[in-house]
Amino acid sequence: MTLRVESSLPSKWHILVIAAVIVFGTTRARAQASCNTVTSDPRGAVTWVPQWCEEFNAATAGPPDTTVWSFDLGNSGFGNNEIETYCGPPGYSGNPSNCPSTFSTATSNAYVDGAGHLVIQVINNSGTWFSARMKTQGLQNFQYGRIEASIQIPDTTNPGLWPAFWSLGSDIAATPPVKWPACGEVDFMENWSPQILNPSGPGPAGNKTTLHTAATGGNGTGALYTFPPGQQADTGYHVYGTIWSANMMQFYVDDPTKPFLIKTPNDLPSGDTWPFNAQLFLLLNVAVGGTLGGSTTSTPSPDQMLVDYVRQYQPSAAVSVPVLGTPPAISVKAGAVTGNASTFTPTLTSGTGNVYFSCSTNAPKATCVISTTDPLNTYVINSSASAPESVTATVTTTVNMSAANAIPLTLFLHPGTRIWLPIAIAGFLVSIGLAYSGGRRRQAWLYDCIVIAGLILMGAGTPSCGGGGGSSPPVTSTGNNGTTPGSYSVTVYAFTESNTSDGSNSHADASVAIPLSVN
């Protein structure tokens, strides 16, 4: 939904400093982001084990841990015309000069409150808005698992504030960088006022989750979540997260077993690239004004976003592999659009989440697509569905335009036809001329058709000069330009929610080859 512009690459000396921080700071960051107090979370047949936890459990109020979090700084607008100045903790390297120089909960834009929460505080100081944008970039990258944060956002009924929990592909800082949006952006939680139109924000009654890719750009692809009656985003903590595996992201609010949105590579526009099989880093911020923040006329100061925790879990073990069985074979005439599919029902262990399906075929000039009966996403099936869900692999072949189904060349190459056809054409042209001069156009056309047909048939039945029976030399086919008849296969691939591969078909959890006969 938004353009997220990162700051420019640092100078040579800054790179050396950052490298030292990464080398010496990452170990400490992992030690500080401790999961000692967090227990495993069984959900269905999957037990999720905490791997990285930021609980904000400092006993007293103070700045966030800068071995776990880094900060974006300044008032560049960040590609969205935002009006805030982002500050790090007091004394943070590179802080703008008008950011607080000493710690106080009254003036700090990001702090741990001593009661188990992170506070991102928006303050209007003499007409200048200050806020914070925190990230794990350079300190902790993530790839796959269950990622979530428990958050209470400020009231977004009126315009002004734009809170978010989101991620960017880590390769945005590679050399050379993969620029936004090709690096991939995931907005787990993004909220703005319903009074901001095109698009209208969810406000306190909901949440917007969006994926941004090279082709989807600023609009992205996603969905709106609406809270049940009696719940709001600004009156209590809610968990915003994703179950992330190779080729699949399942988004949920509060309950990981009930995603409201599932996205896969097949959901992207043709020619787009799925950038979400690579590492990413996390961000938390509250923007002020800008594209989706809007006017700050009625925005209170100070205002706060509260974060109870940020965590990453991984499954304790790989989930059970689906049993794909023996799908029906496909026998189809090249180019046919019926009888070109195979439908089957895989066997899944209940409670193992969703499984993503893709397919390929080795038939020339042919493609295949997957569709399922799942109501949320037609490229997955749900292991906990009330009734077993099915998968259909449909193959599209290309019709053959061969000599057999084209105009017979023997008609024009027959010796008799070669003699009489020029005579018929000449007579046809003479007749047209006479008809136009005499005003008898309709009668002339009828006579011409009869003459041409008769002469061609006479030519075809006339013995050739060589005294034979009028047969012509065999005509060799010009060849197929479609799917060549033969025996092939369509292979269906299954990826479970514990798959941590690069997403290639060769690393699928299960596959099955469906015999394909092209006639």
Short mmCIF file of C-alpha atoms in Angstrom, two decimals:
data_model
loop_
_atom_site.label_atom_id
_atom_site.label_comp_id
_atom_site.label_asym_id
_atom_site.label_seq_id
_atom_site.Cartn_x
_atom_site.Cartn_y
_atom_site.Cartn_z
CA MET A 1 0.00 0.00 0.00
CA THR A 2 2.89 2.36 0.60
CA LEU A 3 6.25 3.31 -0.72
CA ARG A 4 8.90 2.52 1.89
CA VAL A 5 12.13 4.34 1.11
CA GLU A 6 15.25 3.29 2.99
CA SER A 7 18.05 5.73 3.71
CA SER A 8 20.98 5.82 1.30
CA LEU A 9 23.91 3.47 1.67
CA PRO A 10 26.46 4.60 4.25
CA SER A 11 29.96 5.79 3.55
CA LYS A 12 33.00 3.52 3.63
CA TRP A 13 33.71 4.30 7.29
CA HIS A 14 30.09 3.80 8.25
CA ILE A 15 30.17 0.40 6.56
CA LEU A 16 33.14 -0.59 8.72
CA VAL A 17 31.34 0.56 11.84
CA ILE A 18 28.17 -1.32 10.89
CA ALA A 19 30.20 -4.44 10.12
CA ALA A 20 31.73 -4.28 13.58
CA VAL A 21 28.29 -3.86 15.12
CA ILE A 22 27.01 -6.88 13.20
CA VAL A 23 29.98 -9.05 14.16
CA PHE A 24 30.02 -8.14 17.84
CA GLY A 25 26.42 -7.05 18.29
CA THR A 26 24.45 -9.89 16.74
CA THR A 27 25.48 -12.38 19.41
CA ARG A 28 24.41 -9.99 22.11
CA ALA A 29 21.19 -9.19 20.25
CA ARG A 30 20.21 -12.82 20.18
CA ALA A 31 21.05 -13.17 23.84
CA GLN A 32 18.99 -10.08 24.74
CA ALA A 33 16.02 -11.12 22.55
CA SER A 34 15.53 -14.08 24.87
CA CYS A 35 12.73 -16.65 24.76
CA ASN A 36 13.46 -17.95 28.29
CA THR A 37 10.03 -16.95 29.57
CA VAL A 38 8.08 -17.99 26.47
CA THR A 39 6.69 -21.51 26.25
CA SER A 40 6.03 -23.61 23.17
CA ASP A 41 2.64 -23.09 21.57
CA PRO A 42 0.80 -26.23 20.35
CA ARG A 43 -1.71 -25.50 17.60
CA GLY A 44 -3.48 -28.52 16.15
CA ALA A 45 -0.88 -31.11 15.20
CA VAL A 46 1.92 -28.51 15.09
CA THR A 47 3.90 -27.40 18.12
CA TRP A 48 5.47 -23.99 17.61
CA VAL A 49 8.77 -23.45 19.45
CA PRO A 50 9.88 -19.85 20.15
CA GLN A 51 13.17 -18.94 18.41
CA TRP A 52 13.48 -15.16 18.79
CA CYS A 53 11.55 -13.17 21.37
CA GLU A 54 11.55 -9.50 22.28
CA GLU A 55 9.34 -9.26 25.37
CA PHE A 56 10.23 -5.69 26.50
CA ASN A 57 10.39 -6.97 30.07
CA ALA A 58 12.90 -4.51 31.52
CA ALA A 59 12.16 -3.86 35.19
CA THR A 60 12.39 -0.09 34.84
CA ALA A 61 11.53 2.40 32.14
CA GLY A 62 14.30 3.17 29.66
CA PRO A 63 15.34 3.23 26.02
CA PRO A 64 14.85 0.15 23.81
CA ASP A 65 17.77 -2.27 23.52
CA THR A 66 19.92 -1.00 20.65
CA THR A 67 21.59 -4.41 20.32
CA VAL A 68 18.19 -5.70 19.19
CA TRP A 69 16.79 -2.65 17.41
CA SER A 70 18.24 -0.08 15.05
CA PHE A 71 16.42 3.14 14.11
CA ASP A 72 15.60 5.11 10.98
CA LEU A 73 16.23 8.80 11.50
CA GLY A 74 15.25 12.17 10.10
CA ASN A 75 12.41 13.84 8.23
CA SER A 76 12.92 12.81 4.61
CA GLY A 77 9.23 11.96 4.16
CA PHE A 78 10.26 8.36 3.45
CA GLY A 79 8.60 8.35 0.04
CA ASN A 80 5.14 8.97 1.50
CA ASN A 81 5.20 12.72 2.22
CA GLU A 82 5.25 11.96 5.96
CA ILE A 83 5.80 15.00 8.16
CA GLU A 84 7.35 13.47 11.29
CA THR A 85 10.99 13.54 12.35
CA TYR A 86 12.12 10.06 13.40
CA CYS A 87 14.34 9.92 16.48
CA GLY A 88 16.38 7.17 18.06
CA PRO A 89 16.99 6.89 21.81
CA PRO A 90 18.89 9.79 23.39
CA GLY A 91 22.51 9.68 22.27
CA TYR A 92 21.78 7.38 19.31
CA SER A 93 24.36 7.95 16.58
CA GLY A 94 23.04 10.20 13.83
CA ASN A 95 20.07 11.51 15.79
CA PRO A 96 18.73 14.82 14.43
CA SER A 97 19.77 17.73 16.62
CA ASN A 98 16.19 18.48 17.68
CA CYS A 99 15.63 14.96 19.05
CA PRO A 100 15.67 14.52 22.88
CA SER A 101 19.17 14.37 24.33
CA THR A 102 18.20 12.88 27.71
CA PHE A 103 15.77 10.09 28.56
CA SER A 104 12.31 10.84 29.86
CA THR A 105 9.06 8.99 29.24
CA ALA A 106 7.47 12.38 28.62
CA THR A 107 9.77 13.27 25.71
CA SER A 108 11.11 9.97 24.30
CA ASN A 109 9.62 8.66 21.09
CA ALA A 110 10.47 5.01 21.82
CA TYR A 111 10.93 3.47 25.24
CA VAL A 112 10.25 0.39 27.37
CA ASP A 113 7.75 1.31 30.08
CA GLY A 114 8.97 -1.03 32.84
CA ALA A 115 5.63 -2.89 32.76
CA GLY A 116 6.41 -5.23 29.88
CA HIS A 117 5.64 -2.98 26.91
CA LEU A 118 7.36 -1.03 24.18
CA VAL A 119 5.93 2.46 23.67
CA ILE A 120 6.25 4.30 20.37
CA GLN A 121 5.17 7.83 21.24
CA VAL A 122 4.13 10.54 18.81
CA ILE A 123 4.73 14.08 20.08
CA ASN A 124 3.99 17.50 18.59
CA ASN A 125 6.67 19.86 19.88
CA SER A 126 5.97 23.47 18.83
CA GLY A 127 4.52 22.37 15.49
CA THR A 128 7.13 19.72 14.72
CA TRP A 129 5.97 16.10 14.97
CA PHE A 130 8.36 13.49 16.37
CA SER A 131 8.00 9.71 16.28
CA ALA A 132 10.09 6.51 16.02
CA ARG A 133 10.72 3.86 13.40
CA MET A 134 12.49 0.76 14.78
CA LYS A 135 13.88 -2.16 12.81
CA THR A 136 15.96 -5.31 13.18
CA GLN A 137 17.99 -4.53 10.05
CA GLY A 138 21.66 -5.31 10.51
CA LEU A 139 20.96 -7.14 13.77
CA GLN A 140 18.50 -9.93 13.00
CA ASN A 141 17.19 -11.35 9.76
CA PHE A 142 14.29 -13.79 9.60
CA GLN A 143 13.32 -16.52 7.18
CA TYR A 144 10.19 -18.64 7.61
CA GLY A 145 8.33 -19.73 10.70
CA ARG A 146 5.55 -17.97 12.57
CA ILE A 147 6.18 -14.26 13.06
CA GLU A 148 3.84 -12.17 15.18
CA ALA A 149 3.52 -9.12 17.39
CA SER A 150 0.99 -8.22 20.08
CA ILE A 151 0.03 -4.56 19.58
CA GLN A 152 -2.45 -1.94 20.70
CA ILE A 153 -2.56 0.90 18.20
CA PRO A 154 -3.60 4.53 18.74
CA ASP A 155 -7.08 5.61 17.73
CA THR A 156 -7.16 5.97 13.93
CA THR A 157 -10.79 7.08 13.67
CA ASN A 158 -9.64 10.53 12.55
CA PRO A 159 -6.75 11.23 10.17
CA GLY A 160 -3.23 11.96 11.34
CA LEU A 161 -1.50 8.73 12.42
CA TRP A 162 -0.43 5.70 10.44
CA PRO A 163 0.86 2.80 12.62
CA ALA A 164 2.43 -0.32 11.12
CA PHE A 165 4.18 -3.62 11.87
CA TRP A 166 5.86 -4.71 8.67
CA SER A 167 8.94 -6.12 6.94
CA LEU A 168 11.31 -5.50 4.06
CA GLY A 169 13.49 -7.93 2.15
CA SER A 170 17.00 -7.89 3.61
CA ASP A 171 18.49 -7.59 0.12
CA ILE A 172 17.37 -3.95 0.02
CA ALA A 173 20.78 -3.31 1.62
CA ALA A 174 22.71 -5.76 -0.58
CA THR A 175 25.46 -4.69 -2.98
CA PRO A 176 23.98 -3.74 -5.36
CA PRO A 177 20.69 -3.24 -3.52
CA VAL A 178 17.43 -4.81 -4.64
CA LYS A 179 15.27 -1.72 -4.68
CA TRP A 180 11.75 -1.36 -3.36
CA PRO A 181 9.31 -2.89 -4.22
CA ALA A 182 11.27 -5.71 -5.88
CA CYS A 183 12.85 -6.52 -2.51
CA GLY A 184 9.38 -7.36 -1.19
CA GLU A 185 7.40 -5.68 1.57
CA VAL A 186 4.90 -7.34 3.90
CA ASP A 187 2.54 -5.23 6.00
CA PHE A 188 1.37 -7.56 8.76
CA MET A 189 -0.48 -4.71 10.44
CA GLU A 190 -1.19 -1.37 8.84
CA ASN A 191 -3.88 1.04 9.93
CA TRP A 192 -5.11 4.47 8.98
CA SER A 193 -8.31 6.48 9.15
CA PRO A 194 -11.44 5.44 7.21
CA GLN A 195 -11.73 9.14 6.35
CA ILE A 196 -8.69 8.78 4.08
CA LEU A 197 -10.07 7.64 0.74
CA ASN A 198 -8.56 5.75 -2.19
CA PRO A 199 -8.04 3.53 -0.37
CA SER A 200 -10.13 3.95 2.72
CA GLY A 201 -8.41 2.88 5.93
CA PRO A 202 -9.67 0.13 8.22
CA GLY A 203 -9.67 2.37 11.31
CA PRO A 204 -9.97 0.87 14.81
CA ALA A 205 -12.51 -1.70 13.58
CA GLY A 206 -10.02 -3.63 11.46
CA ASN A 207 -6.57 -4.22 9.99
CA LYS A 208 -5.07 -4.13 6.52
CA THR A 209 -2.50 -6.72 5.44
CA THR A 210 -0.68 -6.15 2.15
CA LEU A 211 2.18 -7.67 0.15
CA HIS A 212 4.14 -5.41 -2.20
CA THR A 213 6.11 -6.86 -5.09
CA ALA A 214 7.77 -5.60 -8.26
CA ALA A 215 4.55 -5.79 -10.30
CA THR A 216 2.00 -4.93 -7.60
CA GLY A 217 3.98 -1.86 -6.51
CA GLY A 218 2.41 0.66 -4.16
CA ASN A 219 -1.08 -0.82 -4.35
CA GLY A 220 0.13 -4.30 -3.46
CA THR A 221 -2.13 -7.30 -2.99
CA GLY A 222 -3.85 -8.06 0.30
CA ALA A 223 -7.05 -8.04 2.31
CA LEU A 224 -8.92 -6.24 5.05
CA TYR A 225 -9.67 -7.91 8.38
CA THR A 226 -12.65 -6.82 10.49
CA PHE A 227 -12.71 -7.46 14.23
CA PRO A 228 -15.65 -9.30 15.80
CA PRO A 229 -18.29 -7.10 17.44
CA GLY A 230 -17.05 -5.56 20.68
CA GLN A 231 -13.37 -5.62 19.72
CA GLN A 232 -11.19 -2.82 18.38
CA ALA A 233 -7.53 -2.35 17.52
CA ASP A 234 -7.15 0.66 19.83
CA THR A 235 -8.83 -0.69 22.99
CA GLY A 236 -6.83 -3.87 23.55
CA TYR A 237 -3.85 -5.90 22.42
CA HIS A 238 -4.23 -8.02 19.30
CA VAL A 239 -1.78 -10.43 17.71
CA TYR A 240 -0.90 -9.73 14.08
CA GLY A 241 1.14 -12.39 12.35
CA THR A 242 1.92 -14.81 9.56
CA ILE A 243 2.77 -18.46 9.17
CA TRP A 244 5.50 -18.18 6.56
CA SER A 245 6.90 -21.07 4.55
CA ALA A 246 8.31 -21.62 1.08
CA ASN A 247 5.85 -20.19 -1.49
CA MET A 248 3.14 -19.43 1.09
CA MET A 249 2.25 -16.74 3.64
CA GLN A 250 -0.81 -17.25 5.87
CA PHE A 251 -1.94 -14.11 7.71
CA TYR A 252 -3.98 -14.08 10.89
CA VAL A 253 -5.22 -11.88 13.70
CA ASP A 254 -5.17 -13.45 17.19
CA ASP A 255 -5.56 -17.10 16.06
CA PRO A 256 -2.83 -18.71 13.91
CA THR A 257 -5.13 -21.62 13.00
CA LYS A 258 -7.61 -19.26 11.34
CA PRO A 259 -5.89 -17.22 8.64
CA PHE A 260 -8.00 -14.57 6.93
CA LEU A 261 -5.59 -14.21 4.00
CA ILE A 262 -3.26 -16.63 2.20
CA LYS A 263 -0.90 -15.52 -0.55
CA THR A 264 1.22 -17.66 -2.90
CA PRO A 265 3.27 -17.03 -6.06
CA ASN A 266 0.22 -17.98 -8.14
CA ASP A 267 -1.66 -15.00 -6.69
CA LEU A 268 0.77 -12.53 -8.28
CA PRO A 269 0.30 -11.03 -11.76
CA SER A 270 1.83 -12.83 -14.72
CA GLY A 271 5.54 -12.06 -14.99
CA ASP A 272 5.86 -10.95 -11.36
CA THR A 273 8.46 -12.45 -9.00
CA TRP A 274 7.72 -13.88 -5.55
CA PRO A 275 10.42 -12.27 -3.34
CA PHE A 276 9.32 -13.91 -0.10
CA ASN A 277 11.48 -17.04 -0.12
CA ALA A 278 14.40 -14.96 1.15
CA GLN A 279 15.38 -13.24 4.39
CA LEU A 280 13.63 -10.16 5.72
CA PHE A 281 13.88 -7.78 8.68
CA LEU A 282 11.07 -6.40 10.84
CA LEU A 283 9.94 -2.82 11.43
CA LEU A 284 7.63 -1.02 13.88
CA ASN A 285 6.65 2.61 13.43
CA VAL A 286 3.97 5.27 13.68
CA ALA A 287 4.05 7.67 10.74
CA VAL A 288 2.46 11.11 10.92
CA GLY A 289 0.57 12.64 8.01
CA GLY A 290 1.56 11.70 4.50
CA THR A 291 -0.16 9.58 1.89
CA LEU A 292 -2.33 7.58 4.28
CA GLY A 293 -1.88 9.57 7.49
CA GLY A 294 -3.60 12.65 6.15
CA SER A 295 -4.26 15.87 8.02
CA THR A 296 -3.05 16.23 11.62
CA THR A 297 -5.56 18.93 12.52
CA SER A 298 -7.36 16.72 15.06
CA THR A 299 -4.41 14.51 16.06
CA PRO A 300 -3.78 14.39 19.81
CA SER A 301 -0.29 14.85 21.25
CA PRO A 302 1.15 12.78 22.72
CA ASP A 303 -0.31 9.55 21.36
CA GLN A 304 1.05 6.03 21.62
CA MET A 305 1.32 2.60 20.03
CA LEU A 306 1.96 -0.13 22.62
CA VAL A 307 3.73 -3.41 21.81
CA ASP A 308 3.59 -6.34 24.22
CA TYR A 309 6.00 -8.58 22.31
CA VAL A 310 7.51 -9.51 18.92
CA ARG A 311 8.30 -13.21 18.32
CA GLN A 312 9.39 -15.78 15.79
CA TYR A 313 8.43 -19.45 16.22
CA GLN A 314 9.42 -22.54 14.24
CA PRO A 315 7.66 -25.93 14.10
CA SER A 316 9.18 -28.47 16.50
CA ALA A 317 9.30 -30.95 13.60
CA ALA A 318 8.36 -31.12 9.95
CA VAL A 319 4.62 -31.59 9.53
CA SER A 320 3.27 -34.79 8.01
CA VAL A 321 3.72 -34.98 4.26
CA PRO A 322 0.46 -35.13 2.27
CA VAL A 323 -0.34 -38.39 0.49
CA LEU A 324 -1.16 -37.56 -3.12
CA GLY A 325 -2.26 -41.02 -4.26
CA THR A 326 -2.74 -41.85 -7.95
CA PRO A 327 -4.57 -39.05 -9.77
CA PRO A 328 -6.48 -39.98 -12.95
CA ALA A 329 -4.52 -39.86 -16.20
CA ILE A 330 -5.27 -37.18 -18.80
CA SER A 331 -5.91 -38.06 -22.45
CA VAL A 332 -6.60 -35.08 -24.66
CA LYS A 333 -6.57 -33.97 -28.28
CA ALA A 334 -4.07 -31.17 -28.83
CA GLY A 335 -5.80 -27.85 -28.30
CA ALA A 336 -8.89 -29.29 -26.61
CA VAL A 337 -10.33 -27.38 -23.67
CA THR A 338 -12.41 -30.23 -22.27
CA GLY A 339 -11.17 -33.50 -20.83
CA ASN A 340 -7.83 -31.82 -20.12
CA ALA A 341 -7.84 -32.01 -16.31
CA SER A 342 -7.22 -34.45 -13.49
CA THR A 343 -8.92 -34.03 -10.11
CA PHE A 344 -7.89 -35.85 -6.96
CA THR A 345 -8.18 -35.53 -3.18
CA PRO A 346 -4.89 -35.67 -1.24
CA THR A 347 -4.83 -37.15 2.24
CA LEU A 348 -3.66 -34.66 4.88
CA THR A 349 -3.09 -35.14 8.59
CA SER A 350 -5.66 -33.04 10.41
CA GLY A 351 -4.28 -29.97 12.13
CA THR A 352 -1.17 -29.63 9.96
CA GLY A 353 -2.27 -26.36 8.39
CA ASN A 354 -2.51 -25.49 4.73
CA VAL A 355 -0.61 -27.04 1.82
CA TYR A 356 0.30 -25.11 -1.33
CA PHE A 357 0.18 -26.83 -4.75
CA SER A 358 1.87 -26.05 -8.05
CA CYS A 359 2.43 -28.02 -11.26
CA SER A 360 4.55 -28.38 -14.38
CA THR A 361 4.40 -30.42 -17.59
CA ASN A 362 7.03 -31.75 -19.98
CA ALA A 363 4.67 -31.62 -22.97
CA PRO A 364 5.91 -29.16 -25.63
CA LYS A 365 3.98 -25.94 -26.09
CA ALA A 366 1.79 -26.75 -23.11
CA THR A 367 1.17 -25.29 -19.68
CA CYS A 368 -0.63 -26.38 -16.54
CA VAL A 369 -2.45 -24.64 -13.71
CA ILE A 370 -3.66 -25.73 -10.29
CA SER A 371 -7.04 -25.03 -8.75
CA THR A 372 -8.46 -26.27 -5.47
CA THR A 373 -11.80 -26.23 -3.69
CA ASP A 374 -10.48 -24.21 -0.74
CA PRO A 375 -12.70 -21.12 -0.22
CA LEU A 376 -9.87 -18.86 1.00
CA ASN A 377 -7.23 -19.54 -1.65
CA THR A 378 -7.61 -21.73 -4.73
CA TYR A 379 -3.97 -22.86 -4.70
CA VAL A 380 -4.01 -24.45 -1.25
CA ILE A 381 -5.98 -27.07 0.65
CA ASN A 382 -6.74 -26.96 4.37
CA SER A 383 -5.98 -29.96 6.54
CA SER A 384 -8.70 -28.90 8.98
CA ALA A 385 -11.49 -28.30 6.46
CA SER A 386 -14.88 -29.70 7.40
CA ALA A 387 -14.81 -31.83 4.23
CA PRO A 388 -11.73 -33.03 2.32
CA GLU A 389 -10.66 -30.53 -0.34
CA SER A 390 -9.63 -31.53 -3.86
CA VAL A 391 -6.93 -30.46 -6.29
CA THR A 392 -7.37 -30.11 -10.05
CA ALA A 393 -4.46 -29.96 -12.48
CA THR A 394 -5.51 -28.54 -15.85
CA VAL A 395 -3.22 -28.75 -18.86
CA THR A 396 -3.49 -26.42 -21.85
CA THR A 397 -2.06 -27.78 -25.09
CA THR A 398 -1.65 -26.10 -28.48
CA VAL A 399 -3.64 -27.25 -31.49
CA ASN A 400 -1.69 -28.77 -34.40
CA MET A 401 -2.09 -27.00 -37.78
CA SER A 402 -0.62 -29.77 -39.94
CA ALA A 403 -1.13 -30.70 -43.56
CA ALA A 404 -3.81 -33.15 -42.48
CA ASN A 405 -6.20 -30.43 -41.31
CA ALA A 406 -5.17 -27.65 -43.67
CA ILE A 407 -6.38 -27.11 -47.28
CA PRO A 408 -5.13 -30.15 -49.26
CA LEU A 409 -2.12 -29.10 -51.28
CA THR A 410 -2.73 -31.99 -53.70
CA LEU A 411 -5.65 -30.04 -55.14
CA PHE A 412 -3.32 -27.34 -56.43
CA LEU A 413 -0.42 -29.63 -57.32
CA HIS A 414 -2.45 -32.13 -59.36
CA PRO A 415 -1.26 -32.04 -63.02
CA GLY A 416 -4.79 -31.56 -64.35
CA THR A 417 -5.51 -28.76 -61.92
CA ARG A 418 -2.33 -27.01 -62.95
CA ILE A 419 -3.65 -26.96 -66.55
CA TRP A 420 -7.28 -25.97 -66.00
CA LEU A 421 -7.02 -23.67 -62.99
CA PRO A 422 -5.41 -20.78 -64.94
CA ILE A 423 -8.11 -21.14 -67.63
CA ALA A 424 -10.86 -21.00 -64.97
CA ILE A 425 -9.36 -17.90 -63.35
CA ALA A 426 -9.13 -16.14 -66.71
CA GLY A 427 -12.75 -16.99 -67.51
CA PHE A 428 -13.79 -15.74 -64.08
CA LEU A 429 -12.17 -12.36 -64.65
CA VAL A 430 -13.68 -12.01 -68.15
CA SER A 431 -17.14 -12.82 -66.79
CA ILE A 432 -16.85 -10.17 -64.09
CA GLY A 433 -15.94 -7.58 -66.68
CA LEU A 434 -18.88 -8.50 -68.92
CA ALA A 435 -21.27 -8.55 -65.95
CA TYR A 436 -20.34 -5.07 -64.83
CA SER A 437 -20.62 -3.71 -68.36
CA GLY A 438 -23.99 -5.37 -68.93
CA GLY A 439 -25.52 -4.78 -65.51
CA ARG A 440 -25.99 -8.54 -64.82
CA ARG A 441 -23.83 -8.88 -61.71
CA ARG A 442 -25.87 -11.49 -59.78
CA GLN A 443 -26.23 -13.87 -62.74
CA ALA A 444 -22.54 -13.51 -63.62
CA TRP A 445 -21.38 -14.50 -60.11
CA LEU A 446 -23.52 -17.67 -60.25
CA TYR A 447 -22.23 -18.67 -63.68
CA ASP A 448 -18.62 -17.98 -62.62
CA CYS A 449 -18.86 -20.27 -59.59
CA ILE A 450 -20.28 -23.08 -61.72
CA VAL A 451 -17.59 -22.65 -64.37
CA ILE A 452 -14.70 -22.60 -61.90
CA ALA A 453 -15.91 -25.67 -60.01
CA GLY A 454 -16.49 -27.59 -63.22
CA LEU A 455 -13.12 -26.75 -64.68
CA ILE A 456 -11.27 -27.71 -61.52
CA LEU A 457 -13.05 -31.06 -61.34
CA MET A 458 -12.36 -31.66 -65.01
CA GLY A 459 -8.72 -30.90 -64.45
CA ALA A 460 -8.52 -33.25 -61.46
CA GLY A 461 -10.01 -36.08 -63.55
CA THR A 462 -7.95 -35.54 -66.70
CA PRO A 463 -4.98 -37.87 -67.25
CA SER A 464 -1.66 -36.24 -66.94
CA CYS A 465 0.63 -35.74 -69.87
CA GLY A 466 2.57 -38.80 -68.89
CA GLY A 467 -0.45 -41.02 -69.50
CA GLY A 468 -0.96 -41.98 -65.88
CA GLY A 469 -4.19 -41.94 -63.92
CA GLY A 470 -3.88 -38.37 -62.72
CA SER A 471 -2.16 -39.09 -59.39
CA SER A 472 0.18 -36.40 -58.07
CA PRO A 473 3.44 -36.75 -56.21
CA PRO A 474 2.99 -37.12 -52.41
CA VAL A 475 3.02 -33.83 -50.49
CA THR A 476 5.19 -33.69 -47.40
CA SER A 477 3.59 -32.07 -44.30
CA THR A 478 4.94 -28.66 -43.40
CA GLY A 479 5.19 -29.90 -39.78
CA ASN A 480 3.37 -29.25 -36.49
CA ASN A 481 3.38 -25.93 -34.75
CA GLY A 482 1.46 -27.14 -31.70
CA THR A 483 1.78 -29.81 -29.04
CA THR A 484 3.17 -32.91 -30.73
CA PRO A 485 1.06 -36.02 -30.09
CA GLY A 486 2.75 -38.37 -27.64
CA SER A 487 3.02 -39.51 -24.04
CA TYR A 488 4.01 -36.97 -21.41
CA SER A 489 3.28 -36.14 -17.79
CA VAL A 490 1.92 -33.38 -15.57
CA THR A 491 3.70 -33.23 -12.20
CA VAL A 492 1.94 -31.79 -9.16
CA TYR A 493 4.03 -30.48 -6.24
CA ALA A 494 2.96 -29.98 -2.61
CA PHE A 495 4.58 -27.59 -0.11
CA THR A 496 3.63 -27.79 3.58
CA GLU A 497 3.82 -24.95 6.10
CA SER A 498 7.06 -26.38 7.50
CA ASN A 499 8.89 -26.24 4.17
CA THR A 500 11.96 -24.00 4.51
CA SER A 501 13.49 -24.50 1.05
CA ASP A 502 14.07 -22.04 -1.76
CA GLY A 503 10.61 -22.89 -3.08
CA SER A 504 11.78 -24.70 -6.22
CA ASN A 505 9.78 -27.72 -7.36
CA SER A 506 12.72 -30.00 -6.66
CA HIS A 507 12.37 -29.17 -2.96
CA ALA A 508 8.64 -29.85 -2.65
CA ASP A 509 7.52 -32.02 0.27
CA ALA A 510 5.61 -34.35 -2.05
CA SER A 511 4.97 -34.75 -5.77
CA VAL A 512 3.06 -36.99 -8.13
CA ALA A 513 3.31 -37.49 -11.91
CA ILE A 514 0.01 -37.66 -13.81
CA PRO A 515 0.25 -39.50 -17.17
CA LEU A 516 -0.64 -37.20 -20.06
CA SER A 517 -1.49 -38.53 -23.52
CA VAL A 518 -1.80 -35.98 -26.32
CA ASN A 519 -3.60 -37.24 -29.44
#
